[in-house]
Amino acid sequence: MSKYLLSRIPFGFSKGLRNMRILCKALGNPQRNFESIHIAGTNGKGSTAFYLSSIFKGHGVSAGLFTSPHLVSVRERIRINGKMISQSELDNVLLQVERAAKIAKIEPSYFETLTAAAFLWFKKNNILVAVMEAGLGGRLDSTRIASGNIAAITSIGLDHTEFLGNSEEKILKEKLGIAKKNAILILGDLKQELLAKCPPHAKAKKINPPLQVGNFGKIYAKNAELAWTIAEEFLDATFNKDKARAALKNAAWPGRMQELKNFILDGAHNPDAAKVLAKCLKEKNIGPLPCIFASLTDKDTEGVLRELKPHISVCHPVQIENPRARSAEEIAEICKKLKIKTTNETFKNKAQVLVTGSLYLVGKVIAELCGEGVDFAEF
């Protein structure tokens, strides 16, 4: 990872679009050279964005994909037609961002820097459309500078409440801000009371006959339905159902409801995501399982473990390498409170092991199983 990108980490979260506007202007506004589709939501936005880009690839459409966070390599965040940006290409666009930021006399955050780098690479490769996963919220998210004509909200739940508000209604308002005025807005599975707070022109996703994707669990088929609806809207008369189905069939979003060797990997890090994981395990009649679990201090760790308790036979708490990581001892105390058995065993000889609570942990396991240089285009 470049030294400049690493130097951006201490700048945290930018509460506004000022830096992005200045930075993109200094770079010649690369985001204006292609169409953009924004995907926001508490959970499911990454898989929805991934499935949408897969449908575009299946139609021969040159499509960029920008997602976060990454599992093993930061290069995963920036892709075109499923292919990750190369290290040399990433270094090149990051150097351009660094120079522009210094000339403009601003200090962009880590996420702003990567967003601008993605815009530059997408412009260089003459893509038709970029699928942009919002990083945090929507109204003030760095990706919003692209101002696409289509946006989608996957789901709404309580997460990042310190930034987005302490109610689902407040969080919805922030996420609705990802769509510019008069943009087409497509909604996923939102509660009725939240749907009533959405703009009157918002559209519901189309319900298709069951769609098959590479991730297991009905929720991923629902995310694929949302991606399908967005693709139909964008491609219009050129949308082909057979091509879309073929593209989705083997599309597997890494690290989410994924079976890899004897591990079941899912980065469920909030209670809503944990509820989805529990439901998917129940659908497949899996468990209870030994579980390797990690979490961050700003997450509702107790809420996550409470949802997963029926599916955990014994928990091995670990502390990941992250400044916000919750200690293994803290996690063990929460398990004790919830009457979840804990152990220091690593489960090397177990038939199936659940790894969850943090995408950082999932990424570490993938790296150990597949190597640091794993190519997610072939994953």
Coordinates of C-alpha atoms in Angstrom, one line a residue:
M1 CA 0.0 0.0 0.0
S2 CA 1.4 3.4 -0.9
K3 CA 2.8 5.6 1.8
Y4 CA 0.6 8.5 0.8
L5 CA -2.6 6.3 1.2
L6 CA -1.4 5.1 4.6
S7 CA -0.8 8.7 5.6
R8 CA -4.5 9.4 5.0
I9 CA -5.8 7.1 7.8
P10 CA -5.4 9.6 10.7
F11 CA -7.7 12.0 8.9
G12 CA -10.7 9.8 9.6
F13 CA -14.1 10.6 8.3
S14 CA -14.7 13.9 6.4
K15 CA -18.1 15.5 7.4
G16 CA -18.8 17.1 4.1
L17 CA -18.1 17.2 0.4
R18 CA -15.7 20.2 0.3
N19 CA -12.5 18.2 0.0
M20 CA -14.0 16.0 -2.8
R21 CA -15.2 19.0 -4.8
I22 CA -11.9 20.7 -4.5
L23 CA -9.9 17.5 -5.2
C24 CA -12.0 16.4 -8.2
K25 CA -11.8 19.9 -9.7
A26 CA -8.0 19.9 -9.4
L27 CA -8.1 16.5 -11.2
G28 CA -10.3 17.8 -14.0
N29 CA -13.5 16.3 -12.7
P30 CA -12.9 12.7 -13.9
Q31 CA -16.2 11.6 -12.5
R32 CA -18.0 13.5 -15.2
N33 CA -16.7 11.2 -17.9
F34 CA -19.0 8.2 -17.2
E35 CA -22.5 7.4 -15.9
S36 CA -22.7 6.6 -12.2
I37 CA -25.1 4.4 -10.2
H38 CA -25.1 4.8 -6.4
I39 CA -25.9 2.0 -4.0
A40 CA -26.5 3.0 -0.4
G41 CA -28.0 1.1 2.6
T42 CA -27.1 -0.3 6.0
N43 CA -26.6 -3.9 4.8
G44 CA -26.5 -5.6 1.4
K45 CA -25.1 -2.7 -0.6
G46 CA -21.8 -4.4 -1.5
S47 CA -23.4 -7.6 -2.8
T48 CA -26.0 -5.6 -4.7
A49 CA -23.3 -3.5 -6.3
F50 CA -21.3 -6.6 -7.2
Y51 CA -24.3 -8.4 -8.7
L52 CA -25.1 -5.3 -10.7
S53 CA -21.6 -5.0 -12.1
S54 CA -21.8 -8.7 -13.0
I55 CA -25.0 -8.2 -15.0
F56 CA -23.3 -5.3 -16.8
K57 CA -20.3 -7.5 -17.6
G58 CA -22.7 -10.2 -18.9
H59 CA -24.2 -7.7 -21.3
G60 CA -20.7 -6.6 -22.6
V61 CA -21.0 -3.2 -20.9
S62 CA -17.8 -1.7 -19.6
A63 CA -18.5 -1.1 -16.0
G64 CA -16.5 0.0 -13.0
L65 CA -17.1 -1.1 -9.5
F66 CA -16.1 0.8 -6.3
T67 CA -16.8 -0.9 -3.0
S68 CA -15.5 -0.9 0.6
P69 CA -14.0 -2.1 2.8
H70 CA -11.6 -4.6 1.3
L71 CA -10.8 -8.1 2.6
V72 CA -7.2 -8.7 1.7
S73 CA -5.9 -6.0 -0.7
V74 CA -7.0 -2.5 -1.2
R75 CA -7.1 -3.2 -4.9
E76 CA -10.3 -5.1 -4.4
R77 CA -12.2 -1.8 -4.0
I78 CA -11.6 -0.7 -7.5
R79 CA -12.5 -3.0 -10.4
I80 CA -13.6 -2.9 -14.1
N81 CA -15.5 -5.9 -15.4
G82 CA -14.5 -7.9 -12.4
K83 CA -10.8 -7.2 -12.7
M84 CA -9.0 -5.4 -9.9
I85 CA -6.8 -2.4 -10.5
S86 CA -3.2 -3.5 -10.8
Q87 CA -0.7 -2.3 -8.1
S88 CA 1.2 -0.2 -10.7
E89 CA -2.0 1.4 -11.9
L90 CA -3.2 2.1 -8.4
D91 CA 0.2 3.7 -7.5
N92 CA -0.1 5.9 -10.6
V93 CA -3.5 7.3 -9.8
L94 CA -2.7 7.7 -6.2
L95 CA 0.3 9.8 -7.2
Q96 CA -1.9 12.0 -9.3
V97 CA -4.3 12.4 -6.3
E98 CA -1.4 13.3 -4.0
R99 CA -0.1 15.9 -6.4
A100 CA -3.6 17.5 -6.8
A101 CA -4.2 17.5 -3.1
K102 CA -0.9 19.3 -2.4
I103 CA -1.6 21.9 -5.1
A104 CA -5.1 22.4 -3.8
K105 CA -3.7 22.6 -0.2
I106 CA -6.2 20.0 1.2
E107 CA -5.7 16.8 3.3
P108 CA -8.2 14.3 1.9
S109 CA -9.2 11.3 4.0
Y110 CA -8.3 7.7 3.2
F111 CA -11.7 7.1 1.6
E112 CA -11.7 10.4 -0.3
T113 CA -8.3 9.5 -1.7
L114 CA -9.4 6.1 -2.9
T115 CA -12.7 7.5 -4.4
A116 CA -10.8 10.0 -6.4
A117 CA -8.3 7.3 -7.5
A118 CA -11.2 5.2 -8.7
F119 CA -12.6 8.1 -10.7
L120 CA -9.3 8.6 -12.4
W121 CA -8.8 4.9 -13.3
F122 CA -12.4 4.7 -14.6
K123 CA -11.9 7.7 -16.8
K124 CA -8.6 6.4 -18.2
N125 CA -10.3 3.1 -19.2
N126 CA -13.3 4.8 -20.8
I127 CA -15.9 2.9 -18.9
L128 CA -19.6 3.5 -19.7
V129 CA -20.9 3.2 -16.1
A130 CA -19.5 3.1 -12.6
V131 CA -21.4 1.2 -9.8
M132 CA -20.5 3.2 -6.6
E133 CA -21.2 1.7 -3.2
A134 CA -21.6 4.5 -0.7
G135 CA -19.1 4.2 2.1
L136 CA -21.0 5.8 5.0
G137 CA -24.5 7.3 4.8
G138 CA -25.2 9.0 1.5
R139 CA -25.8 12.7 1.8
L140 CA -22.2 13.5 2.7
D141 CA -20.5 10.4 1.3
S142 CA -17.5 11.0 -0.9
T143 CA -19.0 9.0 -3.8
R144 CA -21.9 11.4 -4.1
I145 CA -19.8 13.8 -6.0
A146 CA -20.4 11.6 -9.0
S147 CA -24.1 12.6 -9.0
G148 CA -25.5 9.6 -10.9
N149 CA -29.0 9.5 -12.4
I150 CA -29.9 6.2 -10.7
A151 CA -29.6 5.4 -7.0
A152 CA -30.8 2.5 -4.8
I153 CA -31.3 2.0 -1.0
T154 CA -30.9 -1.7 0.0
S155 CA -31.9 -1.7 3.6
I156 CA -32.1 0.5 6.7
G157 CA -30.9 -0.5 10.2
L158 CA -29.1 1.0 13.2
D159 CA -25.4 1.3 12.4
H160 CA -22.9 4.2 12.5
T161 CA -25.4 6.0 14.7
E162 CA -22.7 8.4 15.9
F163 CA -22.6 9.9 12.4
L164 CA -26.0 9.1 10.9
G165 CA -28.5 9.5 13.8
N166 CA -30.0 7.3 16.5
S167 CA -33.1 6.3 14.7
E168 CA -33.9 4.4 11.5
E169 CA -35.8 7.4 10.2
K170 CA -32.8 9.7 10.6
I171 CA -30.5 7.1 9.0
L172 CA -32.9 6.8 6.0
K173 CA -32.8 10.5 5.5
E174 CA -29.0 10.5 5.4
K175 CA -28.9 7.6 2.9
L176 CA -31.6 9.1 0.7
G177 CA -29.2 12.0 0.3
I178 CA -27.1 9.8 -2.1
A179 CA -29.6 10.5 -4.9
K180 CA -29.5 13.9 -6.6
K181 CA -32.7 15.8 -7.3
N182 CA -35.0 14.0 -9.8
A183 CA -32.7 10.9 -9.9
I184 CA -34.4 7.5 -10.3
L185 CA -34.6 5.9 -6.8
I186 CA -35.1 2.2 -6.4
L187 CA -35.8 0.7 -3.0
G188 CA -35.0 -2.7 -1.5
D189 CA -36.7 -4.3 1.4
L190 CA -37.6 -1.4 3.7
K191 CA -40.1 -1.4 6.5
Q192 CA -43.5 0.0 5.6
E193 CA -43.1 3.0 8.0
L194 CA -39.8 3.8 6.3
L195 CA -41.3 3.4 2.8
A196 CA -43.8 6.1 3.7
K197 CA -40.8 8.5 4.3
C198 CA -39.4 8.0 0.9
P199 CA -40.0 10.3 -2.1
P200 CA -43.3 9.6 -4.0
H201 CA -41.4 8.9 -7.2
A202 CA -39.3 6.1 -5.6
K203 CA -39.7 2.7 -7.2
A204 CA -39.9 -0.8 -5.6
K205 CA -37.6 -3.5 -6.9
K206 CA -39.3 -6.0 -9.2
I207 CA -40.0 -9.4 -7.8
N208 CA -38.6 -12.1 -10.2
P209 CA -38.9 -15.8 -10.1
P210 CA -36.1 -17.0 -7.7
L211 CA -32.7 -15.8 -8.9
Q212 CA -29.6 -18.0 -8.3
V213 CA -26.4 -16.4 -7.2
G214 CA -23.0 -17.7 -5.8
N215 CA -23.8 -16.8 -2.2
F216 CA -26.2 -18.9 -0.2
G217 CA -29.2 -17.5 1.6
K218 CA -32.4 -16.0 0.4
I219 CA -31.4 -12.5 1.2
Y220 CA -28.7 -12.6 -1.5
A221 CA -31.3 -13.6 -4.0
K222 CA -33.3 -10.5 -2.9
N223 CA -30.2 -8.3 -3.4
A224 CA -29.9 -9.8 -6.8
E225 CA -33.5 -8.8 -7.5
L226 CA -32.6 -5.2 -6.7
A227 CA -29.5 -5.4 -8.9
W228 CA -31.7 -6.8 -11.7
T229 CA -34.2 -4.0 -11.4
I230 CA -31.4 -1.4 -11.5
A231 CA -29.9 -3.1 -14.6
E232 CA -33.3 -3.1 -16.3
E233 CA -33.7 0.6 -15.6
F234 CA -30.2 1.5 -16.9
L235 CA -30.0 -0.9 -19.9
D236 CA -33.7 -0.4 -21.0
A237 CA -34.4 -2.1 -24.3
T238 CA -30.9 -3.8 -24.4
F239 CA -31.6 -5.7 -21.1
N240 CA -31.5 -9.4 -21.7
K241 CA -33.0 -11.8 -19.0
D242 CA -31.0 -14.8 -20.1
K243 CA -27.7 -12.8 -20.0
A244 CA -28.6 -11.4 -16.6
R245 CA -29.5 -14.9 -15.1
A246 CA -26.3 -16.4 -16.5
A247 CA -24.2 -13.5 -15.1
L248 CA -25.8 -13.9 -11.6
K249 CA -25.6 -17.7 -11.4
N250 CA -22.0 -17.9 -10.4
A251 CA -21.6 -14.4 -9.0
A252 CA -20.3 -14.8 -5.4
W253 CA -19.6 -11.7 -3.3
P254 CA -16.5 -12.8 -1.3
G255 CA -16.6 -12.9 2.5
R256 CA -20.4 -12.8 2.8
M257 CA -22.3 -16.1 3.4
Q258 CA -19.4 -17.8 1.7
E259 CA -18.2 -21.4 2.1
L260 CA -14.4 -21.7 1.8
K261 CA -12.8 -25.0 2.7
N262 CA -14.2 -25.9 6.1
F263 CA -15.1 -22.3 7.0
I264 CA -18.3 -20.3 6.6
L265 CA -17.4 -16.7 6.2
D266 CA -19.6 -13.7 6.8
G267 CA -18.7 -10.2 7.9
A268 CA -21.8 -9.6 9.9
H269 CA -20.9 -6.6 12.1
N270 CA -24.2 -5.2 13.3
P271 CA -27.4 -6.8 14.7
D272 CA -29.3 -6.6 11.4
A273 CA -26.5 -8.3 9.5
A274 CA -26.2 -10.9 12.3
K275 CA -30.0 -11.6 12.0
V276 CA -29.6 -12.2 8.3
L277 CA -26.7 -14.5 8.9
A278 CA -28.7 -16.5 11.5
K279 CA -31.6 -16.8 9.1
C280 CA -29.3 -18.0 6.3
L281 CA -27.8 -20.7 8.6
K282 CA -31.2 -21.8 9.6
E283 CA -32.4 -22.0 6.0
K284 CA -29.5 -24.4 5.3
N285 CA -29.9 -26.3 8.5
I286 CA -26.4 -25.5 9.6
G287 CA -25.2 -25.4 13.1
P288 CA -24.7 -24.7 15.9
L289 CA -21.1 -24.2 15.0
P290 CA -17.8 -23.4 16.7
C291 CA -17.2 -19.7 15.9
I292 CA -14.2 -17.4 15.6
F293 CA -15.4 -13.9 16.4
A294 CA -14.0 -10.4 16.4
S295 CA -15.6 -7.0 16.6
L296 CA -14.8 -3.3 16.9
T297 CA -15.5 -1.1 19.9
D298 CA -18.0 1.2 18.0
K299 CA -20.2 -1.8 17.1
D300 CA -23.1 -3.3 19.0
T301 CA -21.1 -6.5 19.8
E302 CA -23.6 -7.7 22.3
G303 CA -26.5 -7.3 19.8
V304 CA -24.6 -9.2 17.2
L305 CA -23.8 -12.1 19.5
R306 CA -27.3 -12.2 20.9
E307 CA -28.6 -12.8 17.3
L308 CA -26.1 -15.5 16.7
K309 CA -26.2 -17.3 20.0
P310 CA -28.5 -20.1 18.8
H311 CA -26.0 -20.9 16.0
I312 CA -22.8 -20.8 18.1
S313 CA -21.8 -24.0 20.0
V314 CA -18.6 -22.4 21.4
C315 CA -16.9 -19.0 20.6
H316 CA -13.2 -18.3 20.2
P317 CA -12.9 -14.5 20.7
V318 CA -10.0 -12.8 18.9
Q319 CA -8.7 -9.2 18.7
I320 CA -7.9 -8.1 15.2
E321 CA -5.2 -5.6 14.2
N322 CA -7.2 -2.4 14.1
P323 CA -7.1 0.7 16.3
R324 CA -10.8 0.3 17.0
A325 CA -10.6 -3.4 17.8
R326 CA -12.4 -4.8 20.8
S327 CA -10.2 -7.0 22.9
A328 CA -10.7 -10.8 23.1
E329 CA -11.2 -10.4 26.8
E330 CA -14.1 -7.9 26.3
I331 CA -15.7 -10.2 23.8
A332 CA -15.4 -13.1 26.2
E333 CA -17.1 -11.0 28.9
I334 CA -20.0 -10.3 26.6
C335 CA -20.2 -14.0 25.8
K336 CA -20.3 -14.8 29.5
K337 CA -23.1 -12.3 30.0
L338 CA -25.1 -14.0 27.1
K339 CA -24.2 -17.5 28.4
I340 CA -22.2 -18.3 25.3
K341 CA -19.4 -20.8 26.0
T342 CA -15.9 -19.6 25.1
T343 CA -12.6 -21.3 24.3
N344 CA -9.0 -20.6 23.2
E345 CA -9.2 -23.5 20.8
T346 CA -8.5 -22.6 17.2
F347 CA -10.8 -25.3 15.7
K348 CA -8.2 -26.6 13.2
N349 CA -9.8 -30.1 13.0
K350 CA -13.4 -29.1 13.0
A351 CA -15.6 -30.0 10.0
Q352 CA -17.2 -26.5 9.8
V353 CA -16.3 -23.3 11.5
L354 CA -18.1 -20.0 11.4
V355 CA -16.0 -16.8 11.1
T356 CA -17.9 -13.6 11.7
G357 CA -18.3 -10.3 13.5
S358 CA -15.9 -8.3 11.3
L359 CA -14.9 -8.1 7.7
Y360 CA -11.3 -7.5 8.9
L361 CA -11.3 -10.9 10.5
V362 CA -12.9 -12.5 7.4
G363 CA -10.2 -10.9 5.3
K364 CA -7.4 -12.2 7.5
V365 CA -8.8 -15.8 7.3
I366 CA -9.1 -15.5 3.5
A367 CA -5.5 -14.3 3.3
E368 CA -4.3 -17.3 5.4
L369 CA -6.3 -19.8 3.4
C370 CA -5.6 -18.4 -0.1
G371 CA -2.5 -16.2 0.2
E372 CA -2.1 -12.5 0.3
G373 CA -2.1 -12.3 -3.5
V374 CA -5.5 -13.9 -3.9
D375 CA -7.1 -12.8 -7.2
F376 CA -10.7 -11.9 -6.4
A377 CA -11.6 -12.0 -10.1
E378 CA -11.0 -15.7 -10.0
F379 CA -12.2 -16.3 -6.4

